[in-house]
Amino acid sequence: MSEILSRTGFLDGPRKKDQIRAEAFQRDERMEELAALRESRPEVFETLGTSIRMSLGYYENDKKIAAQHGRDVTKGAN
């Protein structure tokens, strides 16, 4: 359903959801540390709350979209 809606035209033109998400992405060192924790100590990562783990998933998805749109995701905003 989401895929269908993302291709739908609106009165003011098609939505550029991924472009908007790419432009809004900001590197977050706390999320980068969580990702490193997940890789280095998965047993500790699994003890964290569900909302924290979900937040990391959303962050990584936004980071991937930003990289696909040519953003440099290796540096913080200056």
PDB file of N, CA, C and O in Angstrom:
ATOM      1  N   MET A   1       0.819  -1.186   0.000  1.00  0.00           N
ATOM      2  CA  MET A   1       0.000   0.000   0.000  1.00  0.00           C
ATOM      3  C   MET A   1       0.871   1.261   0.000  1.00  0.00           C
ATOM      4  O   MET A   1       0.573   2.211  -0.703  1.00  0.00           O
ATOM      5  N   SER A   2       1.912   1.261   0.799  1.00  0.00           N
ATOM      6  CA  SER A   2       2.794   2.425   0.880  1.00  0.00           C
ATOM      7  C   SER A   2       3.425   2.724  -0.474  1.00  0.00           C
ATOM      8  O   SER A   2       3.554   3.879  -0.861  1.00  0.00           O
ATOM      9  N   GLU A   3       3.817   1.680  -1.188  1.00  0.00           N
ATOM     10  CA  GLU A   3       4.426   1.869  -2.507  1.00  0.00           C
ATOM     11  C   GLU A   3       3.431   2.507  -3.472  1.00  0.00           C
ATOM     12  O   GLU A   3       3.786   3.395  -4.241  1.00  0.00           O
ATOM     13  N   ILE A   4       2.199   2.083  -3.406  1.00  0.00           N
ATOM     14  CA  ILE A   4       1.161   2.642  -4.273  1.00  0.00           C
ATOM     15  C   ILE A   4       0.963   4.120  -3.966  1.00  0.00           C
ATOM     16  O   ILE A   4       0.914   4.957  -4.867  1.00  0.00           O
ATOM     17  N   LEU A   5       0.884   4.455  -2.685  1.00  0.00           N
ATOM     18  CA  LEU A   5       0.669   5.845  -2.295  1.00  0.00           C
ATOM     19  C   LEU A   5       1.859   6.728  -2.649  1.00  0.00           C
ATOM     20  O   LEU A   5       1.691   7.891  -2.979  1.00  0.00           O
ATOM     21  N   SER A   6       3.065   6.175  -2.579  1.00  0.00           N
ATOM     22  CA  SER A   6       4.239   6.988  -2.888  1.00  0.00           C
ATOM     23  C   SER A   6       4.320   7.338  -4.373  1.00  0.00           C
ATOM     24  O   SER A   6       4.980   8.298  -4.741  1.00  0.00           O
ATOM     25  N   ARG A   7       3.646   6.580  -5.225  1.00  0.00           N
ATOM     26  CA  ARG A   7       3.640   6.864  -6.659  1.00  0.00           C
ATOM     27  C   ARG A   7       2.431   7.690  -7.086  1.00  0.00           C
ATOM     28  O   ARG A   7       2.312   8.073  -8.236  1.00  0.00           O
ATOM     29  N   THR A   8       1.554   7.985  -6.154  1.00  0.00           N
ATOM     30  CA  THR A   8       0.335   8.712  -6.466  1.00  0.00           C
ATOM     31  C   THR A   8       0.620  10.188  -6.680  1.00  0.00           C
ATOM     32  O   THR A   8       1.405  10.788  -5.967  1.00  0.00           O
ATOM     33  N   GLY A   9      -0.025  10.772  -7.656  1.00  0.00           N
ATOM     34  CA  GLY A   9       0.094  12.212  -7.882  1.00  0.00           C
ATOM     35  C   GLY A   9      -0.860  12.960  -6.976  1.00  0.00           C
ATOM     36  O   GLY A   9      -1.941  12.481  -6.647  1.00  0.00           O
ATOM     37  N   PHE A  10      -0.448  14.124  -6.530  1.00  0.00           N
ATOM     38  CA  PHE A  10      -1.288  14.961  -5.688  1.00  0.00           C
ATOM     39  C   PHE A  10      -1.626  16.228  -6.452  1.00  0.00           C
ATOM     40  O   PHE A  10      -1.058  16.505  -7.501  1.00  0.00           O
ATOM     41  N   LEU A  11      -2.534  17.011  -5.932  1.00  0.00           N
ATOM     42  CA  LEU A  11      -2.960  18.225  -6.625  1.00  0.00           C
ATOM     43  C   LEU A  11      -1.808  19.172  -6.907  1.00  0.00           C
ATOM     44  O   LEU A  11      -1.783  19.843  -7.933  1.00  0.00           O
ATOM     45  N   ASP A  12      -0.845  19.231  -6.002  1.00  0.00           N
ATOM     46  CA  ASP A  12       0.290  20.127  -6.207  1.00  0.00           C
ATOM     47  C   ASP A  12       1.510  19.405  -6.785  1.00  0.00           C
ATOM     48  O   ASP A  12       2.611  19.906  -6.729  1.00  0.00           O
ATOM     49  N   GLY A  13       1.320  18.216  -7.329  1.00  0.00           N
ATOM     50  CA  GLY A  13       2.402  17.476  -7.960  1.00  0.00           C
ATOM     51  C   GLY A  13       2.801  16.256  -7.151  1.00  0.00           C
ATOM     52  O   GLY A  13       2.319  16.047  -6.049  1.00  0.00           O
ATOM     53  N   PRO A  14       3.674  15.436  -7.706  1.00  0.00           N
ATOM     54  CA  PRO A  14       4.092  14.217  -7.017  1.00  0.00           C
ATOM     55  C   PRO A  14       4.927  14.546  -5.773  1.00  0.00           C
ATOM     56  O   PRO A  14       5.630  15.551  -5.722  1.00  0.00           O
ATOM     57  N   ARG A  15       4.829  13.710  -4.777  1.00  0.00           N
ATOM     58  CA  ARG A  15       5.594  13.881  -3.549  1.00  0.00           C
ATOM     59  C   ARG A  15       7.010  13.367  -3.766  1.00  0.00           C
ATOM     60  O   ARG A  15       7.217  12.347  -4.406  1.00  0.00           O
ATOM     61  N   LYS A  16       7.961  14.075  -3.211  1.00  0.00           N
ATOM     62  CA  LYS A  16       9.364  13.675  -3.290  1.00  0.00           C
ATOM     63  C   LYS A  16       9.821  13.315  -1.885  1.00  0.00           C
ATOM     64  O   LYS A  16      10.702  13.949  -1.314  1.00  0.00           O
ATOM     65  N   LYS A  17       9.182  12.286  -1.329  1.00  0.00           N
ATOM     66  CA  LYS A  17       9.406  11.909   0.061  1.00  0.00           C
ATOM     67  C   LYS A  17      10.868  11.589   0.337  1.00  0.00           C
ATOM     68  O   LYS A  17      11.435  12.080   1.319  1.00  0.00           O
ATOM     69  N   ASP A  18      11.489  10.789  -0.501  1.00  0.00           N
ATOM     70  CA  ASP A  18      12.886  10.413  -0.268  1.00  0.00           C
ATOM     71  C   ASP A  18      13.808  11.627  -0.371  1.00  0.00           C
ATOM     72  O   ASP A  18      14.746  11.757   0.410  1.00  0.00           O
ATOM     73  N   GLN A  19      13.546  12.521  -1.307  1.00  0.00           N
ATOM     74  CA  GLN A  19      14.361  13.730  -1.441  1.00  0.00           C
ATOM     75  C   GLN A  19      14.240  14.592  -0.190  1.00  0.00           C
ATOM     76  O   GLN A  19      15.229  15.117   0.313  1.00  0.00           O
ATOM     77  N   ILE A  20      13.035  14.721   0.328  1.00  0.00           N
ATOM     78  CA  ILE A  20      12.808  15.510   1.539  1.00  0.00           C
ATOM     79  C   ILE A  20      13.533  14.880   2.718  1.00  0.00           C
ATOM     80  O   ILE A  20      14.176  15.574   3.515  1.00  0.00           O
ATOM     81  N   ARG A  21      13.450  13.551   2.839  1.00  0.00           N
ATOM     82  CA  ARG A  21      14.137  12.866   3.931  1.00  0.00           C
ATOM     83  C   ARG A  21      15.649  13.003   3.797  1.00  0.00           C
ATOM     84  O   ARG A  21      16.353  13.165   4.792  1.00  0.00           O
ATOM     85  N   ALA A  22      16.158  12.952   2.575  1.00  0.00           N
ATOM     86  CA  ALA A  22      17.602  13.092   2.351  1.00  0.00           C
ATOM     87  C   ALA A  22      18.077  14.479   2.754  1.00  0.00           C
ATOM     88  O   ALA A  22      19.129  14.626   3.374  1.00  0.00           O
ATOM     89  N   GLU A  23      17.307  15.491   2.411  1.00  0.00           N
ATOM     90  CA  GLU A  23      17.689  16.863   2.749  1.00  0.00           C
ATOM     91  C   GLU A  23      17.622  17.121   4.254  1.00  0.00           C
ATOM     92  O   GLU A  23      18.371  17.931   4.785  1.00  0.00           O
ATOM     93  N   ALA A  24      16.730  16.420   4.951  1.00  0.00           N
ATOM     94  CA  ALA A  24      16.553  16.636   6.391  1.00  0.00           C
ATOM     95  C   ALA A  24      17.537  15.827   7.235  1.00  0.00           C
ATOM     96  O   ALA A  24      17.667  16.083   8.433  1.00  0.00           O
ATOM     97  N   PHE A  25      18.240  14.874   6.632  1.00  0.00           N
ATOM     98  CA  PHE A  25      19.123  14.004   7.407  1.00  0.00           C
ATOM     99  C   PHE A  25      20.239  14.800   8.072  1.00  0.00           C
ATOM    100  O   PHE A  25      20.869  15.650   7.459  1.00  0.00           O
ATOM    101  N   GLN A  26      20.456  14.503   9.351  1.00  0.00           N
ATOM    102  CA  GLN A  26      21.571  15.070  10.100  1.00  0.00           C
ATOM    103  C   GLN A  26      22.263  13.930  10.835  1.00  0.00           C
ATOM    104  O   GLN A  26      21.615  13.141  11.522  1.00  0.00           O
ATOM    105  N   ARG A  27      23.568  13.868  10.693  1.00  0.00           N
ATOM    106  CA  ARG A  27      24.335  12.820  11.357  1.00  0.00           C
ATOM    107  C   ARG A  27      24.199  12.980  12.869  1.00  0.00           C
ATOM    108  O   ARG A  27      24.270  14.071  13.397  1.00  0.00           O
ATOM    109  N   ASP A  28      23.987  11.872  13.556  1.00  0.00           N
ATOM    110  CA  ASP A  28      23.819  11.864  15.005  1.00  0.00           C
ATOM    111  C   ASP A  28      24.845  10.895  15.591  1.00  0.00           C
ATOM    112  O   ASP A  28      24.755   9.688  15.366  1.00  0.00           O
ATOM    113  N   GLU A  29      25.799  11.436  16.313  1.00  0.00           N
ATOM    114  CA  GLU A  29      26.871  10.597  16.859  1.00  0.00           C
ATOM    115  C   GLU A  29      26.346   9.559  17.849  1.00  0.00           C
ATOM    116  O   GLU A  29      26.901   8.466  17.951  1.00  0.00           O
ATOM    117  N   ARG A  30      25.268   9.879  18.560  1.00  0.00           N
ATOM    118  CA  ARG A  30      24.695   8.886  19.483  1.00  0.00           C
ATOM    119  C   ARG A  30      24.180   7.677  18.715  1.00  0.00           C
ATOM    120  O   ARG A  30      24.360   6.536  19.149  1.00  0.00           O
ATOM    121  N   MET A  31      23.546   7.919  17.572  1.00  0.00           N
ATOM    122  CA  MET A  31      23.049   6.805  16.759  1.00  0.00           C
ATOM    123  C   MET A  31      24.208   6.022  16.156  1.00  0.00           C
ATOM    124  O   MET A  31      24.145   4.790  16.056  1.00  0.00           O
ATOM    125  N   GLU A  32      25.265   6.721  15.783  1.00  0.00           N
ATOM    126  CA  GLU A  32      26.448   6.036  15.257  1.00  0.00           C
ATOM    127  C   GLU A  32      27.055   5.128  16.331  1.00  0.00           C
ATOM    128  O   GLU A  32      27.493   4.014  16.044  1.00  0.00           O
ATOM    129  N   GLU A  33      27.058   5.599  17.578  1.00  0.00           N
ATOM    130  CA  GLU A  33      27.577   4.784  18.679  1.00  0.00           C
ATOM    131  C   GLU A  33      26.689   3.568  18.929  1.00  0.00           C
ATOM    132  O   GLU A  33      27.195   2.482  19.225  1.00  0.00           O
ATOM    133  N   LEU A  34      25.367   3.739  18.809  1.00  0.00           N
ATOM    134  CA  LEU A  34      24.458   2.602  18.949  1.00  0.00           C
ATOM    135  C   LEU A  34      24.697   1.558  17.858  1.00  0.00           C
ATOM    136  O   LEU A  34      24.667   0.356  18.119  1.00  0.00           O
ATOM    137  N   ALA A  35      24.926   2.029  16.636  1.00  0.00           N
ATOM    138  CA  ALA A  35      25.198   1.107  15.533  1.00  0.00           C
ATOM    139  C   ALA A  35      26.496   0.341  15.797  1.00  0.00           C
ATOM    140  O   ALA A  35      26.573  -0.868  15.544  1.00  0.00           O
ATOM    141  N   ALA A  36      27.507   1.030  16.329  1.00  0.00           N
ATOM    142  CA  ALA A  36      28.767   0.370  16.652  1.00  0.00           C
ATOM    143  C   ALA A  36      28.566  -0.644  17.777  1.00  0.00           C
ATOM    144  O   ALA A  36      29.143  -1.741  17.750  1.00  0.00           O
ATOM    145  N   LEU A  37      27.737  -0.293  18.756  1.00  0.00           N
ATOM    146  CA  LEU A  37      27.439  -1.222  19.853  1.00  0.00           C
ATOM    147  C   LEU A  37      26.737  -2.470  19.328  1.00  0.00           C
ATOM    148  O   LEU A  37      27.047  -3.586  19.741  1.00  0.00           O
ATOM    149  N   ARG A  38      25.814  -2.283  18.397  1.00  0.00           N
ATOM    150  CA  ARG A  38      25.100  -3.428  17.817  1.00  0.00           C
ATOM    151  C   ARG A  38      26.070  -4.390  17.139  1.00  0.00           C
ATOM    152  O   ARG A  38      25.918  -5.603  17.220  1.00  0.00           O
ATOM    153  N   GLU A  39      27.086  -3.837  16.478  1.00  0.00           N
ATOM    154  CA  GLU A  39      28.066  -4.673  15.783  1.00  0.00           C
ATOM    155  C   GLU A  39      29.055  -5.325  16.745  1.00  0.00           C
ATOM    156  O   GLU A  39      29.398  -6.487  16.579  1.00  0.00           O
ATOM    157  N   SER A  40      29.498  -4.568  17.739  1.00  0.00           N
ATOM    158  CA  SER A  40      30.552  -5.082  18.622  1.00  0.00           C
ATOM    159  C   SER A  40      30.014  -5.924  19.777  1.00  0.00           C
ATOM    160  O   SER A  40      30.672  -6.878  20.199  1.00  0.00           O
ATOM    161  N   ARG A  41      28.837  -5.574  20.289  1.00  0.00           N
ATOM    162  CA  ARG A  41      28.285  -6.291  21.442  1.00  0.00           C
ATOM    163  C   ARG A  41      26.784  -6.473  21.265  1.00  0.00           C
ATOM    164  O   ARG A  41      25.983  -5.833  21.941  1.00  0.00           O
ATOM    165  N   PRO A  42      26.384  -7.359  20.360  1.00  0.00           N
ATOM    166  CA  PRO A  42      24.952  -7.526  20.077  1.00  0.00           C
ATOM    167  C   PRO A  42      24.142  -7.967  21.292  1.00  0.00           C
ATOM    168  O   PRO A  42      22.966  -7.619  21.416  1.00  0.00           O
ATOM    169  N   GLU A  43      24.756  -8.691  22.213  1.00  0.00           N
ATOM    170  CA  GLU A  43      24.020  -9.139  23.401  1.00  0.00           C
ATOM    171  C   GLU A  43      23.637  -7.956  24.296  1.00  0.00           C
ATOM    172  O   GLU A  43      22.572  -7.960  24.920  1.00  0.00           O
ATOM    173  N   VAL A  44      24.457  -6.930  24.339  1.00  0.00           N
ATOM    174  CA  VAL A  44      24.138  -5.720  25.102  1.00  0.00           C
ATOM    175  C   VAL A  44      23.091  -4.900  24.346  1.00  0.00           C
ATOM    176  O   VAL A  44      22.140  -4.391  24.937  1.00  0.00           O
ATOM    177  N   PHE A  45      23.257  -4.785  23.040  1.00  0.00           N
ATOM    178  CA  PHE A  45      22.314  -4.027  22.221  1.00  0.00           C
ATOM    179  C   PHE A  45      20.901  -4.575  22.366  1.00  0.00           C
ATOM    180  O   PHE A  45      19.937  -3.811  22.452  1.00  0.00           O
ATOM    181  N   GLU A  46      20.761  -5.884  22.408  1.00  0.00           N
ATOM    182  CA  GLU A  46      19.443  -6.510  22.507  1.00  0.00           C
ATOM    183  C   GLU A  46      18.742  -6.208  23.824  1.00  0.00           C
ATOM    184  O   GLU A  46      17.529  -6.342  23.921  1.00  0.00           O
ATOM    185  N   THR A  47      19.492  -5.791  24.845  1.00  0.00           N
ATOM    186  CA  THR A  47      18.866  -5.462  26.132  1.00  0.00           C
ATOM    187  C   THR A  47      18.297  -4.045  26.151  1.00  0.00           C
ATOM    188  O   THR A  47      17.581  -3.687  27.081  1.00  0.00           O
ATOM    189  N   LEU A  48      18.609  -3.241  25.147  1.00  0.00           N
ATOM    190  CA  LEU A  48      18.096  -1.880  25.081  1.00  0.00           C
ATOM    191  C   LEU A  48      16.609  -1.898  24.744  1.00  0.00           C
ATOM    192  O   LEU A  48      16.099  -2.861  24.169  1.00  0.00           O
ATOM    193  N   GLY A  49      15.942  -0.827  25.054  1.00  0.00           N
ATOM    194  CA  GLY A  49      14.505  -0.734  24.807  1.00  0.00           C
ATOM    195  C   GLY A  49      14.162  -0.788  23.329  1.00  0.00           C
ATOM    196  O   GLY A  49      14.964  -0.437  22.456  1.00  0.00           O
ATOM    197  N   THR A  50      12.946  -1.202  23.064  1.00  0.00           N
ATOM    198  CA  THR A  50      12.462  -1.335  21.696  1.00  0.00           C
ATOM    199  C   THR A  50      12.484   0.004  20.960  1.00  0.00           C
ATOM    200  O   THR A  50      12.865   0.070  19.790  1.00  0.00           O
ATOM    201  N   SER A  51      12.100   1.079  21.633  1.00  0.00           N
ATOM    202  CA  SER A  51      12.042   2.374  20.952  1.00  0.00           C
ATOM    203  C   SER A  51      13.432   2.838  20.531  1.00  0.00           C
ATOM    204  O   SER A  51      13.582   3.467  19.482  1.00  0.00           O
ATOM    205  N   ILE A  52      14.450   2.528  21.320  1.00  0.00           N
ATOM    206  CA  ILE A  52      15.821   2.901  20.957  1.00  0.00           C
ATOM    207  C   ILE A  52      16.258   2.126  19.717  1.00  0.00           C
ATOM    208  O   ILE A  52      16.826   2.693  18.782  1.00  0.00           O
ATOM    209  N   ARG A  53      15.975   0.834  19.709  1.00  0.00           N
ATOM    210  CA  ARG A  53      16.358   0.013  18.554  1.00  0.00           C
ATOM    211  C   ARG A  53      15.588   0.420  17.303  1.00  0.00           C
ATOM    212  O   ARG A  53      16.144   0.452  16.202  1.00  0.00           O
ATOM    213  N   MET A  54      14.318   0.782  17.464  1.00  0.00           N
ATOM    214  CA  MET A  54      13.535   1.252  16.320  1.00  0.00           C
ATOM    215  C   MET A  54      14.074   2.583  15.816  1.00  0.00           C
ATOM    216  O   MET A  54      14.154   2.806  14.603  1.00  0.00           O
ATOM    217  N   SER A  55      14.442   3.460  16.728  1.00  0.00           N
ATOM    218  CA  SER A  55      15.002   4.759  16.342  1.00  0.00           C
ATOM    219  C   SER A  55      16.258   4.575  15.509  1.00  0.00           C
ATOM    220  O   SER A  55      16.468   5.284  14.523  1.00  0.00           O
ATOM    221  N   LEU A  56      17.099   3.619  15.903  1.00  0.00           N
ATOM    222  CA  LEU A  56      18.308   3.340  15.133  1.00  0.00           C
ATOM    223  C   LEU A  56      17.944   2.866  13.730  1.00  0.00           C
ATOM    224  O   LEU A  56      18.562   3.277  12.752  1.00  0.00           O
ATOM    225  N   GLY A  57      16.928   2.034  13.618  1.00  0.00           N
ATOM    226  CA  GLY A  57      16.494   1.562  12.305  1.00  0.00           C
ATOM    227  C   GLY A  57      16.031   2.699  11.413  1.00  0.00           C
ATOM    228  O   GLY A  57      16.395   2.770  10.231  1.00  0.00           O
ATOM    229  N   TYR A  58      15.237   3.610  11.958  1.00  0.00           N
ATOM    230  CA  TYR A  58      14.790   4.778  11.190  1.00  0.00           C
ATOM    231  C   TYR A  58      15.976   5.650  10.795  1.00  0.00           C
ATOM    232  O   TYR A  58      16.062   6.131   9.663  1.00  0.00           O
ATOM    233  N   TYR A  59      16.888   5.861  11.730  1.00  0.00           N
ATOM    234  CA  TYR A  59      18.069   6.683  11.461  1.00  0.00           C
ATOM    235  C   TYR A  59      18.895   6.080  10.321  1.00  0.00           C
ATOM    236  O   TYR A  59      19.285   6.772   9.393  1.00  0.00           O
ATOM    237  N   GLU A  60      19.132   4.766  10.397  1.00  0.00           N
ATOM    238  CA  GLU A  60      19.935   4.114   9.360  1.00  0.00           C
ATOM    239  C   GLU A  60      19.234   4.134   8.007  1.00  0.00           C
ATOM    240  O   GLU A  60      19.889   4.269   6.973  1.00  0.00           O
ATOM    241  N   ASN A  61      17.923   4.030   8.000  1.00  0.00           N
ATOM    242  CA  ASN A  61      17.179   4.109   6.746  1.00  0.00           C
ATOM    243  C   ASN A  61      17.301   5.506   6.142  1.00  0.00           C
ATOM    244  O   ASN A  61      17.543   5.658   4.938  1.00  0.00           O
ATOM    245  N   ASP A  62      17.148   6.530   6.979  1.00  0.00           N
ATOM    246  CA  ASP A  62      17.309   7.902   6.494  1.00  0.00           C
ATOM    247  C   ASP A  62      18.727   8.149   6.000  1.00  0.00           C
ATOM    248  O   ASP A  62      18.936   8.837   5.001  1.00  0.00           O
ATOM    249  N   LYS A  63      19.699   7.585   6.689  1.00  0.00           N
ATOM    250  CA  LYS A  63      21.107   7.737   6.298  1.00  0.00           C
ATOM    251  C   LYS A  63      21.345   7.108   4.924  1.00  0.00           C
ATOM    252  O   LYS A  63      22.012   7.696   4.063  1.00  0.00           O
ATOM    253  N   LYS A  64      20.768   5.941   4.700  1.00  0.00           N
ATOM    254  CA  LYS A  64      20.905   5.258   3.414  1.00  0.00           C
ATOM    255  C   LYS A  64      20.278   6.084   2.289  1.00  0.00           C
ATOM    256  O   LYS A  64      20.866   6.255   1.217  1.00  0.00           O
ATOM    257  N   ILE A  65      19.101   6.629   2.543  1.00  0.00           N
ATOM    258  CA  ILE A  65      18.418   7.459   1.541  1.00  0.00           C
ATOM    259  C   ILE A  65      19.237   8.705   1.249  1.00  0.00           C
ATOM    260  O   ILE A  65      19.382   9.115   0.087  1.00  0.00           O
ATOM    261  N   ALA A  66      19.786   9.333   2.293  1.00  0.00           N
ATOM    262  CA  ALA A  66      20.607  10.535   2.102  1.00  0.00           C
ATOM    263  C   ALA A  66      21.831  10.214   1.250  1.00  0.00           C
ATOM    264  O   ALA A  66      22.190  10.989   0.354  1.00  0.00           O
ATOM    265  N   ALA A  67      22.467   9.082   1.496  1.00  0.00           N
ATOM    266  CA  ALA A  67      23.639   8.686   0.713  1.00  0.00           C
ATOM    267  C   ALA A  67      23.256   8.439  -0.749  1.00  0.00           C
ATOM    268  O   ALA A  67      23.995   8.812  -1.664  1.00  0.00           O
ATOM    269  N   GLN A  68      22.088   7.844  -0.972  1.00  0.00           N
ATOM    270  CA  GLN A  68      21.620   7.596  -2.339  1.00  0.00           C
ATOM    271  C   GLN A  68      21.356   8.896  -3.092  1.00  0.00           C
ATOM    272  O   GLN A  68      21.446   8.935  -4.308  1.00  0.00           O
ATOM    273  N   HIS A  69      21.051   9.956  -2.355  1.00  0.00           N
ATOM    274  CA  HIS A  69      20.789  11.257  -2.969  1.00  0.00           C
ATOM    275  C   HIS A  69      22.032  12.142  -2.982  1.00  0.00           C
ATOM    276  O   HIS A  69      21.943  13.347  -3.204  1.00  0.00           O
ATOM    277  N   GLY A  70      23.187  11.548  -2.745  1.00  0.00           N
ATOM    278  CA  GLY A  70      24.438  12.275  -2.890  1.00  0.00           C
ATOM    279  C   GLY A  70      24.904  13.054  -1.673  1.00  0.00           C
ATOM    280  O   GLY A  70      25.875  13.801  -1.769  1.00  0.00           O
ATOM    281  N   ARG A  71      24.247  12.885  -0.545  1.00  0.00           N
ATOM    282  CA  ARG A  71      24.675  13.587   0.668  1.00  0.00           C
ATOM    283  C   ARG A  71      25.872  12.880   1.272  1.00  0.00           C
ATOM    284  O   ARG A  71      25.991  11.656   1.215  1.00  0.00           O
ATOM    285  N   ASP A  72      26.786  13.635   1.869  1.00  0.00           N
ATOM    286  CA  ASP A  72      27.911  13.072   2.585  1.00  0.00           C
ATOM    287  C   ASP A  72      27.444  12.738   4.002  1.00  0.00           C
ATOM    288  O   ASP A  72      27.213  13.632   4.811  1.00  0.00           O
ATOM    289  N   VAL A  73      27.255  11.456   4.283  1.00  0.00           N
ATOM    290  CA  VAL A  73      26.716  11.031   5.572  1.00  0.00           C
ATOM    291  C   VAL A  73      27.828  10.677   6.569  1.00  0.00           C
ATOM    292  O   VAL A  73      27.529  10.221   7.669  1.00  0.00           O
ATOM    293  N   THR A  74      29.076  10.908   6.190  1.00  0.00           N
ATOM    294  CA  THR A  74      30.196  10.567   7.075  1.00  0.00           C
ATOM    295  C   THR A  74      30.567  11.717   7.993  1.00  0.00           C
ATOM    296  O   THR A  74      31.345  11.520   8.926  1.00  0.00           O
ATOM    297  N   LYS A  75      30.042  12.904   7.742  1.00  0.00           N
ATOM    298  CA  LYS A  75      30.393  14.074   8.531  1.00  0.00           C
ATOM    299  C   LYS A  75      29.155  14.687   9.163  1.00  0.00           C
ATOM    300  O   LYS A  75      28.061  14.602   8.617  1.00  0.00           O
ATOM    301  N   GLY A  76      29.354  15.321  10.296  1.00  0.00           N
ATOM    302  CA  GLY A  76      28.275  16.046  10.945  1.00  0.00           C
ATOM    303  C   GLY A  76      28.047  17.373  10.273  1.00  0.00           C
ATOM    304  O   GLY A  76      28.830  17.827   9.453  1.00  0.00           O
ATOM    305  N   ALA A  77      26.944  18.022  10.629  1.00  0.00           N
ATOM    306  CA  ALA A  77      26.636  19.341  10.063  1.00  0.00           C
ATOM    307  C   ALA A  77      27.559  20.385  10.671  1.00  0.00           C
ATOM    308  O   ALA A  77      27.833  20.384  11.852  1.00  0.00           O
ATOM    309  N   ASN A  78      28.063  21.269   9.830  1.00  0.00           N
ATOM    310  CA  ASN A  78      28.915  22.362  10.301  1.00  0.00           C
ATOM    311  C   ASN A  78      28.288  23.687   9.963  1.00  0.00           C
ATOM    312  O   ASN A  78      27.709  23.933   9.020  1.00  0.00           O
TER     313      ASN A  78
END
